[in-house]
Short mmCIF file of C-alpha atoms in Angstrom, two decimals:
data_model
loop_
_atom_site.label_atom_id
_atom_site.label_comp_id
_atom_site.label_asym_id
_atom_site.label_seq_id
_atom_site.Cartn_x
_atom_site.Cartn_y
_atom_site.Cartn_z
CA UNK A 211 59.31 114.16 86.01
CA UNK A 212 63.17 114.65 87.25
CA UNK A 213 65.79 115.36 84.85
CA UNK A 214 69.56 114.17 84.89
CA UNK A 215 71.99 117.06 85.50
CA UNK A 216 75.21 117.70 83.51
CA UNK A 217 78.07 118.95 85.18
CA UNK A 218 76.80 118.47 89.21
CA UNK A 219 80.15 118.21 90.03
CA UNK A 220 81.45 121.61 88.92
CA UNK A 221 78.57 123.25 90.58
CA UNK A 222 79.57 125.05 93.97
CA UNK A 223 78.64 123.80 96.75
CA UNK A 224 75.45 125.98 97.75
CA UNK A 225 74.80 125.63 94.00
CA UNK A 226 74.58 121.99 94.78
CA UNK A 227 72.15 122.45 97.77
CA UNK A 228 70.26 124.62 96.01
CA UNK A 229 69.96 122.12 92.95
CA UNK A 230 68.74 118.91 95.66
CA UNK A 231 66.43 121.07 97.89
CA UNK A 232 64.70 122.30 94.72
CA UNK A 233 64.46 118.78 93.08
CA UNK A 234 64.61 116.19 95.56
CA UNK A 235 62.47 117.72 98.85
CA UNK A 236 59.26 119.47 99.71
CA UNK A 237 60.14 121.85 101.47
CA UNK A 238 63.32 123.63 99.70
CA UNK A 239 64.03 126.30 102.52
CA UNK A 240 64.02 123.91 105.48
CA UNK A 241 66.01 121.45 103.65
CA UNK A 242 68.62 124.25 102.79
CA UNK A 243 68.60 125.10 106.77
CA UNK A 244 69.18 121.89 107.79
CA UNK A 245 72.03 120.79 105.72
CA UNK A 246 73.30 124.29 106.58
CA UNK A 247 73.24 124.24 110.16
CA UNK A 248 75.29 120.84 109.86
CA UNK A 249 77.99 123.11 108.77
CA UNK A 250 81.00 123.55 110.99
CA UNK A 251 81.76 127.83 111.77
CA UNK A 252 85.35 127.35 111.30
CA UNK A 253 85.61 127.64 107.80
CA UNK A 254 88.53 126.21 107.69
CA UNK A 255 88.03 122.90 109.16
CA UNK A 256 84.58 122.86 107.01
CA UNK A 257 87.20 122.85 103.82
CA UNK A 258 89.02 120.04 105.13
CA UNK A 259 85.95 118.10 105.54
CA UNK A 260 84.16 118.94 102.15
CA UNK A 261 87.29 117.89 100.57
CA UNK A 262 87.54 114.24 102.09
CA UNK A 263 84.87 113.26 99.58
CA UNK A 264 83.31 114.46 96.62
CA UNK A 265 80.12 116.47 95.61
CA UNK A 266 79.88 117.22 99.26
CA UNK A 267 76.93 119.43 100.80
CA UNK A 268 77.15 119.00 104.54
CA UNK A 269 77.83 116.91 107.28
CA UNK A 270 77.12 113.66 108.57
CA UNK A 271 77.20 114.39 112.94
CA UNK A 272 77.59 110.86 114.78
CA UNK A 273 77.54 110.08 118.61
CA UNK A 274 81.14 109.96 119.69
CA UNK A 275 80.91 107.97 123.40
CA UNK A 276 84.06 106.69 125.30
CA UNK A 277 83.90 103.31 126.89
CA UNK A 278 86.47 103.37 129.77
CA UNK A 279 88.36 100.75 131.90
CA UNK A 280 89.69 98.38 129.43
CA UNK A 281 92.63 96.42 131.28
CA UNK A 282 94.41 95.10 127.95
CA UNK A 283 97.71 93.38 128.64
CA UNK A 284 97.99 95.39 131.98
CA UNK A 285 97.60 98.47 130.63
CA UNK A 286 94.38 100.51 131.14
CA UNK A 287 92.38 102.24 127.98
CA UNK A 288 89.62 104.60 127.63
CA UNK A 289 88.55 103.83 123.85
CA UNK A 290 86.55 105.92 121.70
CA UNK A 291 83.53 104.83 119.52
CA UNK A 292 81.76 106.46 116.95
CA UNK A 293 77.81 104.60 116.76
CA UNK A 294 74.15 105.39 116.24
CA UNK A 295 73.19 102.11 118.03
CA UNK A 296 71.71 102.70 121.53
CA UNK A 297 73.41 100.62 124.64
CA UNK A 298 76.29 99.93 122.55
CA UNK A 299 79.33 102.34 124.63
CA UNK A 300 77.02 101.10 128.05
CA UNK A 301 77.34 97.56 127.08
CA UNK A 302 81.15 98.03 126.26
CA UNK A 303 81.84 99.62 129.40
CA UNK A 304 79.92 97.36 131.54
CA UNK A 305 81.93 94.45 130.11
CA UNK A 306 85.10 96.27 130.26
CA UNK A 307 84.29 97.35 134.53
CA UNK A 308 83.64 93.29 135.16
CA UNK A 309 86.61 92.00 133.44
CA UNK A 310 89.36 94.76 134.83
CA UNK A 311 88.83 93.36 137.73
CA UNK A 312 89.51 90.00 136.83
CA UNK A 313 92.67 90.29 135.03
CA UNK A 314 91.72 91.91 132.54
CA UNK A 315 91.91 91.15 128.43
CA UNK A 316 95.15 89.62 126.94
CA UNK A 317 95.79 89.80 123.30
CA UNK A 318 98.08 88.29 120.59
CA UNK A 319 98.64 89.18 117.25
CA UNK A 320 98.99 85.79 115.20
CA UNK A 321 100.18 87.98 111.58
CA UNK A 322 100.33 91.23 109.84
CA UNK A 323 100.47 89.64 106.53
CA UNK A 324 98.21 91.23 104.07
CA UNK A 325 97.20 90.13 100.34
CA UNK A 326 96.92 91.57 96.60
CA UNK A 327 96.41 89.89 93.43
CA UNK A 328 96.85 90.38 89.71
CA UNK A 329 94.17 88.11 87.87
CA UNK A 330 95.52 87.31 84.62
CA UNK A 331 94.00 85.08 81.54
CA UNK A 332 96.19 82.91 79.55
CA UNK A 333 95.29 80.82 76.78
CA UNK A 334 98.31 78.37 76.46
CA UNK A 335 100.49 76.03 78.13
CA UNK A 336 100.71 75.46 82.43
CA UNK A 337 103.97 74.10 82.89
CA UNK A 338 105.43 77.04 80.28
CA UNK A 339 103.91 79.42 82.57
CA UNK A 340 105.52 78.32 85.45
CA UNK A 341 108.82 77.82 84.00
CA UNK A 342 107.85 81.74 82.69
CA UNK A 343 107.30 82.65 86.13
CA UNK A 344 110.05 81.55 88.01
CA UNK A 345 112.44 83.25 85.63
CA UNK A 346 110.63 86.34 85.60
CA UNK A 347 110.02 86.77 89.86
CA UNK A 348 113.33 88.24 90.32
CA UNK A 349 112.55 91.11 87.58
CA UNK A 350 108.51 91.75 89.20
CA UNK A 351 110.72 92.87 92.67
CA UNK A 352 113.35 94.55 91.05
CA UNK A 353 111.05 96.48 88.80
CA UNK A 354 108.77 97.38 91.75
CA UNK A 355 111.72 98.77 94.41
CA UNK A 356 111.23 102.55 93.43
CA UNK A 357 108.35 101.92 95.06
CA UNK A 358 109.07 99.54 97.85
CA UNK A 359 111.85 101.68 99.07
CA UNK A 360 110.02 104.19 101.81
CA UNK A 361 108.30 100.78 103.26
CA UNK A 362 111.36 98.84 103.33
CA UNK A 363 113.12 101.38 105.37
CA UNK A 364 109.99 101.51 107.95
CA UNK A 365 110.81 97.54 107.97
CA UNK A 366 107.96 96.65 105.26
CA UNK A 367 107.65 95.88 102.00
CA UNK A 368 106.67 93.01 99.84
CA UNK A 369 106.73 89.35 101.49
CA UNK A 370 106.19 87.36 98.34
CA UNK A 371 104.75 86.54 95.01
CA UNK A 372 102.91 83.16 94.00
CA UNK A 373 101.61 82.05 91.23
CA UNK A 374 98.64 80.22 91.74
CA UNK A 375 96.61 78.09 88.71
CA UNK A 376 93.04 78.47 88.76
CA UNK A 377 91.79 77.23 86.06
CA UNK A 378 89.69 74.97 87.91
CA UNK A 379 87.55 77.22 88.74
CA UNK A 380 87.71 79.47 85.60
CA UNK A 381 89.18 78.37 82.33
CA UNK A 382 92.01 79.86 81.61
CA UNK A 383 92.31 82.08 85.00
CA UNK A 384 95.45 82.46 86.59
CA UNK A 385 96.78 85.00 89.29
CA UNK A 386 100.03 86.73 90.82
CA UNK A 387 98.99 86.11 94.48
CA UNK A 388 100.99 88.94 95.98
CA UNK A 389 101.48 89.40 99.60
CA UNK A 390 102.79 92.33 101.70
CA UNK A 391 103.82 93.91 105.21
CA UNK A 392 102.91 97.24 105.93
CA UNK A 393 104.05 98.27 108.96
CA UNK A 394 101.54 101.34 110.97
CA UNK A 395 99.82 101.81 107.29
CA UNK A 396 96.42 100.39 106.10
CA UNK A 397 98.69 99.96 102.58
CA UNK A 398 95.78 100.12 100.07
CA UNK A 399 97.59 102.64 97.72
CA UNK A 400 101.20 101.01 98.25
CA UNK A 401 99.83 97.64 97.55
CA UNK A 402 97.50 98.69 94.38
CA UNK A 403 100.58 100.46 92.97
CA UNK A 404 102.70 97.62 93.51
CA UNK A 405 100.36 95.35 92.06
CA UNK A 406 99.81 97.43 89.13
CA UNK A 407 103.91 97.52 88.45
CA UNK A 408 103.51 93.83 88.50
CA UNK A 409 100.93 94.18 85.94
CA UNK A 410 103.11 95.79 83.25
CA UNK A 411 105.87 94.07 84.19
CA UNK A 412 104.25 90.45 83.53
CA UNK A 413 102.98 91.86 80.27
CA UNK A 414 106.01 93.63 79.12
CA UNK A 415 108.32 90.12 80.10
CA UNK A 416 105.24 87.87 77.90
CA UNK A 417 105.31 89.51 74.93
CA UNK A 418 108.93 89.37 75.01
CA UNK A 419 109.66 85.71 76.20
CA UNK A 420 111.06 83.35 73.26
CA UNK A 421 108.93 80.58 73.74
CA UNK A 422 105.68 81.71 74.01
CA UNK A 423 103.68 81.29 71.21
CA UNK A 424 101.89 84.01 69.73
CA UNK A 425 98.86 83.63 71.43
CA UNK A 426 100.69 82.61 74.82
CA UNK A 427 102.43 86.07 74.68
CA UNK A 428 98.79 88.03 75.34
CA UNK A 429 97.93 86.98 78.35
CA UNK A 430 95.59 89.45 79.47
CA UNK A 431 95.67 91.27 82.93
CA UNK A 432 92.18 91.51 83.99
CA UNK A 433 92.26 93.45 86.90
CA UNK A 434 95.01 94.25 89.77
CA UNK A 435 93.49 94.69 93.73
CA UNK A 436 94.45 94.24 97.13
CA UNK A 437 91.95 91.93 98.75
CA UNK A 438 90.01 92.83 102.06
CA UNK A 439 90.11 88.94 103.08
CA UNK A 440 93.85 89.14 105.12
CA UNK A 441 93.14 85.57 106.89
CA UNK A 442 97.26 85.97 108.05
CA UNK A 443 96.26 89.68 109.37
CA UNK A 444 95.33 88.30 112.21
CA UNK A 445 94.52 89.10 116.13
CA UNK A 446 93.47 87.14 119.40
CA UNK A 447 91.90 88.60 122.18
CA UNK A 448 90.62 86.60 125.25
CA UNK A 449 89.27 86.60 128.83
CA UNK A 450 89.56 84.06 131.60
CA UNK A 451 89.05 83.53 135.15
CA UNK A 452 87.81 80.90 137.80
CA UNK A 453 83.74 80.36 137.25
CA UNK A 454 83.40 81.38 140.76
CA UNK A 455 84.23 84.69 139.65
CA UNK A 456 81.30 84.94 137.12
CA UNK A 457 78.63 86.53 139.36
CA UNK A 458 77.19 88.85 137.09
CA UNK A 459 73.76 88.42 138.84
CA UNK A 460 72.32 86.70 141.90
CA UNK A 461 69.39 85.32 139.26
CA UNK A 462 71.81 82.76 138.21
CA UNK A 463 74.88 80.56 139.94
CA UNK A 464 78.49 81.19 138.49
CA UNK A 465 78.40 77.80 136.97
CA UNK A 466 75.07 78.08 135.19
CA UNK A 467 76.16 81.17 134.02
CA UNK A 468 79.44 80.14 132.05
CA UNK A 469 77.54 76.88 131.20
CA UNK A 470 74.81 79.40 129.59
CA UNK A 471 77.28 81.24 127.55
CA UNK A 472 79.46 77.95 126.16
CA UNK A 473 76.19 77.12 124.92
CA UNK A 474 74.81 79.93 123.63
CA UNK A 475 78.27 80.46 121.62
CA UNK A 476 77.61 76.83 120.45
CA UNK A 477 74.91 77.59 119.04
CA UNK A 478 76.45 80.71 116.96
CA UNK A 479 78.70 78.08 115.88
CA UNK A 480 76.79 76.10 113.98
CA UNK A 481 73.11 77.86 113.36
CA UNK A 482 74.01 80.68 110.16
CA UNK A 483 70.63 82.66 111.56
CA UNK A 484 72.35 82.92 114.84
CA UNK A 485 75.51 83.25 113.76
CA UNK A 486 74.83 86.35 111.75
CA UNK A 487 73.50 88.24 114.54
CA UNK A 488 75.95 86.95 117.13
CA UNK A 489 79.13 88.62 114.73
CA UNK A 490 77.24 91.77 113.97
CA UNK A 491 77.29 92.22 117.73
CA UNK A 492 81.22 92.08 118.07
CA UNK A 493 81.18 94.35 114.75
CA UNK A 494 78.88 97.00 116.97
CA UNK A 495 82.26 97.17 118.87
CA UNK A 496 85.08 96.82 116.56
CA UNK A 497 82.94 99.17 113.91
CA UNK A 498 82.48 101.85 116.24
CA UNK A 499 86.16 102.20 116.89
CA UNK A 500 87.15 101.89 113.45
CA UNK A 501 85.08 104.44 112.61
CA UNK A 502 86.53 106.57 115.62
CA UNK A 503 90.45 106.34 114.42
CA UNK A 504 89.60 106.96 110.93
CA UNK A 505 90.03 103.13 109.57
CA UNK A 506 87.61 101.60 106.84
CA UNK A 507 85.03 99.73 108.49
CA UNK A 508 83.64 98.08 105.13
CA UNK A 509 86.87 96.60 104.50
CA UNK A 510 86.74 95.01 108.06
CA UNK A 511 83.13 94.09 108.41
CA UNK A 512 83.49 92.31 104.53
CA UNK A 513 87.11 90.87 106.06
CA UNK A 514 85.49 89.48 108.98
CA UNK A 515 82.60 88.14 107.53
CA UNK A 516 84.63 86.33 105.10
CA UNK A 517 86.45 84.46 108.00
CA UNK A 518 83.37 83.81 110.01
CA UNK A 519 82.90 81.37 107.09
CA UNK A 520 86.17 80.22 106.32
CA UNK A 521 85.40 76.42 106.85
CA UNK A 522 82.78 76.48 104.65
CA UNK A 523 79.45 77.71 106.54
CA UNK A 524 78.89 81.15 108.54
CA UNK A 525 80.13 80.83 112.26
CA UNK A 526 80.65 82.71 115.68
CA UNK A 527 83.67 84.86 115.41
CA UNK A 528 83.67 84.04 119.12
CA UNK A 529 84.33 81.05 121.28
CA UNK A 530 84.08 79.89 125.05
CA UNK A 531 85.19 77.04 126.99
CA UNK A 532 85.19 75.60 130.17
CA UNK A 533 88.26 73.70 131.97
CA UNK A 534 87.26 72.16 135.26
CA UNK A 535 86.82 75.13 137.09
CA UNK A 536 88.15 78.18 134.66
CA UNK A 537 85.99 80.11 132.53
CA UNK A 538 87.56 81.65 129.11
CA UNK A 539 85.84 83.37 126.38
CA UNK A 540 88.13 84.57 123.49
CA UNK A 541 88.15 85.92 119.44
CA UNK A 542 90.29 85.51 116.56
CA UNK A 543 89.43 87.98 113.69
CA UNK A 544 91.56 89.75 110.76
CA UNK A 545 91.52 93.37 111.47
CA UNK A 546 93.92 95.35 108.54
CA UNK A 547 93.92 98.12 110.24
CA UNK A 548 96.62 101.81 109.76
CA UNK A 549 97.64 104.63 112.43
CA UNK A 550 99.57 106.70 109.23
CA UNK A 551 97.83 107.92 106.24
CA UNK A 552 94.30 108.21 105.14
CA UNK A 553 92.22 110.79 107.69
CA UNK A 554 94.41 110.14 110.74
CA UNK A 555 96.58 112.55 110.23
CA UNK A 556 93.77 114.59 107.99
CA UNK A 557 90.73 114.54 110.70
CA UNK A 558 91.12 116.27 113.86
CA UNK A 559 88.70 114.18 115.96
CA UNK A 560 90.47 111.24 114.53
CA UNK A 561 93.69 112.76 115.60
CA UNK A 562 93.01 113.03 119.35
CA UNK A 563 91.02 109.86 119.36
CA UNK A 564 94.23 107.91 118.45
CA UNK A 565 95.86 110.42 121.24
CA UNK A 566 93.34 109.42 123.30
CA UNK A 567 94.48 105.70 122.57
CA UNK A 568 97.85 106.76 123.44
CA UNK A 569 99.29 106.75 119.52
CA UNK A 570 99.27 102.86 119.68
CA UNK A 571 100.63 101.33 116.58
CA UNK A 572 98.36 99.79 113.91
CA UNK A 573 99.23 96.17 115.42
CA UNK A 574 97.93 97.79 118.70
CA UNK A 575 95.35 98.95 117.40
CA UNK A 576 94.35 95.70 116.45
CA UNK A 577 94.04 94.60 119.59
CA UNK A 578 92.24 97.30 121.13
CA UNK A 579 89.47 96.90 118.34
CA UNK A 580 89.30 93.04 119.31
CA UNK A 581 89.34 93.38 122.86
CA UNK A 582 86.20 95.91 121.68
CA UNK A 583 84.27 93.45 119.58
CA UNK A 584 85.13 90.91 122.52
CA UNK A 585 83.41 93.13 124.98
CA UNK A 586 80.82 94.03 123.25
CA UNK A 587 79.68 90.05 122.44
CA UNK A 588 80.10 89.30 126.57
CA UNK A 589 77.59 91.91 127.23
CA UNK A 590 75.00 90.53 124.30
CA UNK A 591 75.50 87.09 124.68
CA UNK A 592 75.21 87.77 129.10
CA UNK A 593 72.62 89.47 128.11
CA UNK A 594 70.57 86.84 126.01
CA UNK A 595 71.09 84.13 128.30
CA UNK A 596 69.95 85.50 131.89
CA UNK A 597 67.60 89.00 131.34
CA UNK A 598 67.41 89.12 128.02
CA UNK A 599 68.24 92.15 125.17
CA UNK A 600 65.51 94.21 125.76
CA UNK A 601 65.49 95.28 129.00
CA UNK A 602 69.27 96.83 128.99
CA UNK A 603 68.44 97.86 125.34
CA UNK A 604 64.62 99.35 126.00
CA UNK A 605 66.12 101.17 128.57
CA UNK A 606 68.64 102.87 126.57
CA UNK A 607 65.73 103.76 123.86
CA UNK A 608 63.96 105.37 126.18
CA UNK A 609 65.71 108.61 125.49
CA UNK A 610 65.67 108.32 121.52
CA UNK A 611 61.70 107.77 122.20
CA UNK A 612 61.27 111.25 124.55
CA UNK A 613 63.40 113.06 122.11
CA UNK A 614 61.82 112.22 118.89
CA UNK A 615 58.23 113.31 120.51
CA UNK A 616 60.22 116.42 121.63
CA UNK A 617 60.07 116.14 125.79
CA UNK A 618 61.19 118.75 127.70
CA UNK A 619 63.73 118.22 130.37
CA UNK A 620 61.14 118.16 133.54
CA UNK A 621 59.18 115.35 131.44
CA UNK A 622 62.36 113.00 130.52
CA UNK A 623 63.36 113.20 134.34
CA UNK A 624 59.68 112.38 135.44
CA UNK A 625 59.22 108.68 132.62
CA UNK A 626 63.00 108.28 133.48
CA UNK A 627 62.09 108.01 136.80
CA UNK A 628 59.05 105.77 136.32
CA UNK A 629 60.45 103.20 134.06
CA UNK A 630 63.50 102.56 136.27
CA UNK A 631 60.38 100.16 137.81
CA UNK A 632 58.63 99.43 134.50
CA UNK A 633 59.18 97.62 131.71
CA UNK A 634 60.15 99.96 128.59
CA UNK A 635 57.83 99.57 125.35
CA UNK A 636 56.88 101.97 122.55
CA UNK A 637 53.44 102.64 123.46
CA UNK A 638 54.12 102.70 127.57
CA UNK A 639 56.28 105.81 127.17
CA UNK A 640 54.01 107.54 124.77
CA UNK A 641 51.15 106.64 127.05
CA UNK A 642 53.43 108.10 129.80
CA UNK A 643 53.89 111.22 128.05
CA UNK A 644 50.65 111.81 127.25
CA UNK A 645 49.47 111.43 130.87
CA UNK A 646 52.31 114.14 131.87
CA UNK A 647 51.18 116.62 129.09
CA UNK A 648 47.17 116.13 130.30
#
């Protein structure tokens, strides 16, 4: 039977590998080699990444691809991604080759606005509240400038503070909605600290307002957050061009084709099961670059899912249309996104991947990861509607498949070869292989 351990996190860290091999695998020495040779040489650099995170005992190695030829707004990209997911950089690129010669993307950013809150309980009267509030707004900015300053002078800062009743949804349950500009920064630590000055100072101000009762005076501050749901944080990226244009494949006319995909986004739009699938597609894209410049892809995928359901069921992120005879295919999505702080200045791959990007700003980043997500759902949803996913997909499998049953470079040329004619399954390139080895 396993036993907790006291004090894991003082251990060093081959103290720490020796403590998991020994406890949690079957074969101690090979598990101590592998973690190992995940190790980077330079010493240095392996310091900077055991100290990103805690308790840490090796590294994590993911596929970094580059999808090239991304016309956005007349200017030509080669973007980074950082996936597991097999076809995903092809699929980008592909998209990114048809449409640079068709104009191209072209993006907008609708806002930058981004959101905190202080949730508050308060067991008294409404319209003393408000009256409370509105006196009290002035001294929640003042009190917060020594730390507004620095962002004010980059042309940030706070935007505004509401106070917003909700006690219909949860008796007494009231919140400071708090919202905020951030310039080239994520923001998560400016706006928490913010929000937690606001905190104190809406206590401090309570207990010491002359007509609150007693009871009115402890209002209690539950918690204070930024929120990852930044519906005014928000980009556009589209594609359009005449449907005569749209001859992806001589299996299917121009017009079928764009007739295809306004249907098949239809359907995303109002069939959840779809729909589901259909986003996590344009989050293969807009993940694997978020992931690239150093950016917190659970904020965005739970910020984007949020708004794929912002009218109150799940729906495509994505939408096409048809205008006599022009084709256009576009997103809107909230991407809170930074270019300053957190690893990008911290991780070197993340460094030169923004380089790489030509040090674009965080609202152009923005649209660089929609223009990615927008590629990525043209390929899939072309895909779907004329050969279907698995052929482009098998295809790309096929070398996951050889390497996991460890074939040598002679046999991976050889089934290469034969399944540029065949139809990729599981069993046909083991089958395949076997033959070879006999």
């Amino acid at each position: 039977m396993k036993k907790p351990i006291a004090g894991f996190s003082k251990l060093s860290k081959s103290e720490k590998i020796e403590w998991i091999a020994a406890n949690y695998t079957q074969n101690p020495q090979e598990s101590k080699k592998i973690l190992e040779s995940y190790w980077n040489s330079d010493s240095r650099l392996q310091q900077l990444h055991d100290e990103f995170i805690e308790n840490t005992i090796s590294n994590f190695y993911m596929p970094m691809g580059i999808a090239p030829n991304f016309l956005i707004n007349d200017r030509l990209y080669a973007i980074p991604m950082a996936i597991e997911e097999s076809s995903v950089v092809a699929a980008a690129s592909k998209a990114a080759k048809f449409w640079e010669g068709r104009g191209g993307f072209r993006t907008t950013v609708l806002g930058t606005e981004k959101v905190g809150q202080v949730h508050f309980i308060y067991h008294g009267s409404t319209p003393k509240l408000l009256d409370f509030f509105k006196n009290i707004k002035p001294t929640l900015l003042s009190e917060a400038e020594h730390l507004t300053q620095s962002m004010q002078k980059r042309g940030g800062g706070i935007k505004d503070i509401v106070l917003k009743d909700k006690t219909g949804e949860l008796s007494n349950y009231y919140q400071l909605h708090c919202t905020f500009e951030t310039q080239d920064a994520m923001g998560a630590n400016f706006i928490n600290s913010c929000l937690e000055q606001f905190a104190e100072t809406l206590k401090k101000e309570a207990l010491a307002h002359p007509d609150f009762s007693e009871q009115e005076k402890q209002l209690e501050v539950v918690m204070s957050i930024l929120s990852n749901y930044v519906p005014n944080c928000l980009v556009k990226a589209e594609v359009r061009c005449p449907i005569d244009q749209l001859d992806l494949t001589q299996d299917i006319s121009p017009r079928d084709f764009a007739e295809k995909m306004v249907r098949a986004v239809e359907i995303a739009k109002v069939e959840p099961y779809r729909a589901v699938t259909h986003n996590k597609g344009i989050m293969n894209g807009i993940d694997a670059v978020v992931l690239a410049t150093g950016n917190d892809f659970r904020a965005i995928e739970a910020g984007a899912h949020a708004y794929a359901a912002k009218d109150g069921t799940y729906s495509s992120l994505t939408h096409a249309k048809i205008e006599g005879d022009l084709f256009s295919f576009w997103i809107e999505i909230p991407l809170a996104v930074g270019t300053v702080g957190g690893l990008t200045k911290l991780h070197p791959l993340v460094k030169l991947n923004l380089e790489i990007l030509q040090q674009p700003s965080a609202v152009e980043l923005m649209q660089i990861m929609a223009v990615a997500g927008l590629a990525q759902n043209f390929a899939a949803v072309s895909s779907l509607v004329t050969t279907g996913i698995q052929k482009g997909h098998m295809k790309m499998h096929l070398m996951n498949i050889l390497n996991q049953h460890n074939a040598t470079d002679k046999e991976k040329e050889a089934i290469l070869a034969h399944f540029k004619t065949h139809t990729v399954t599981h069993r046909g390139v083991l089958n395949s292989l076997e033959n070879l080895r006999k």
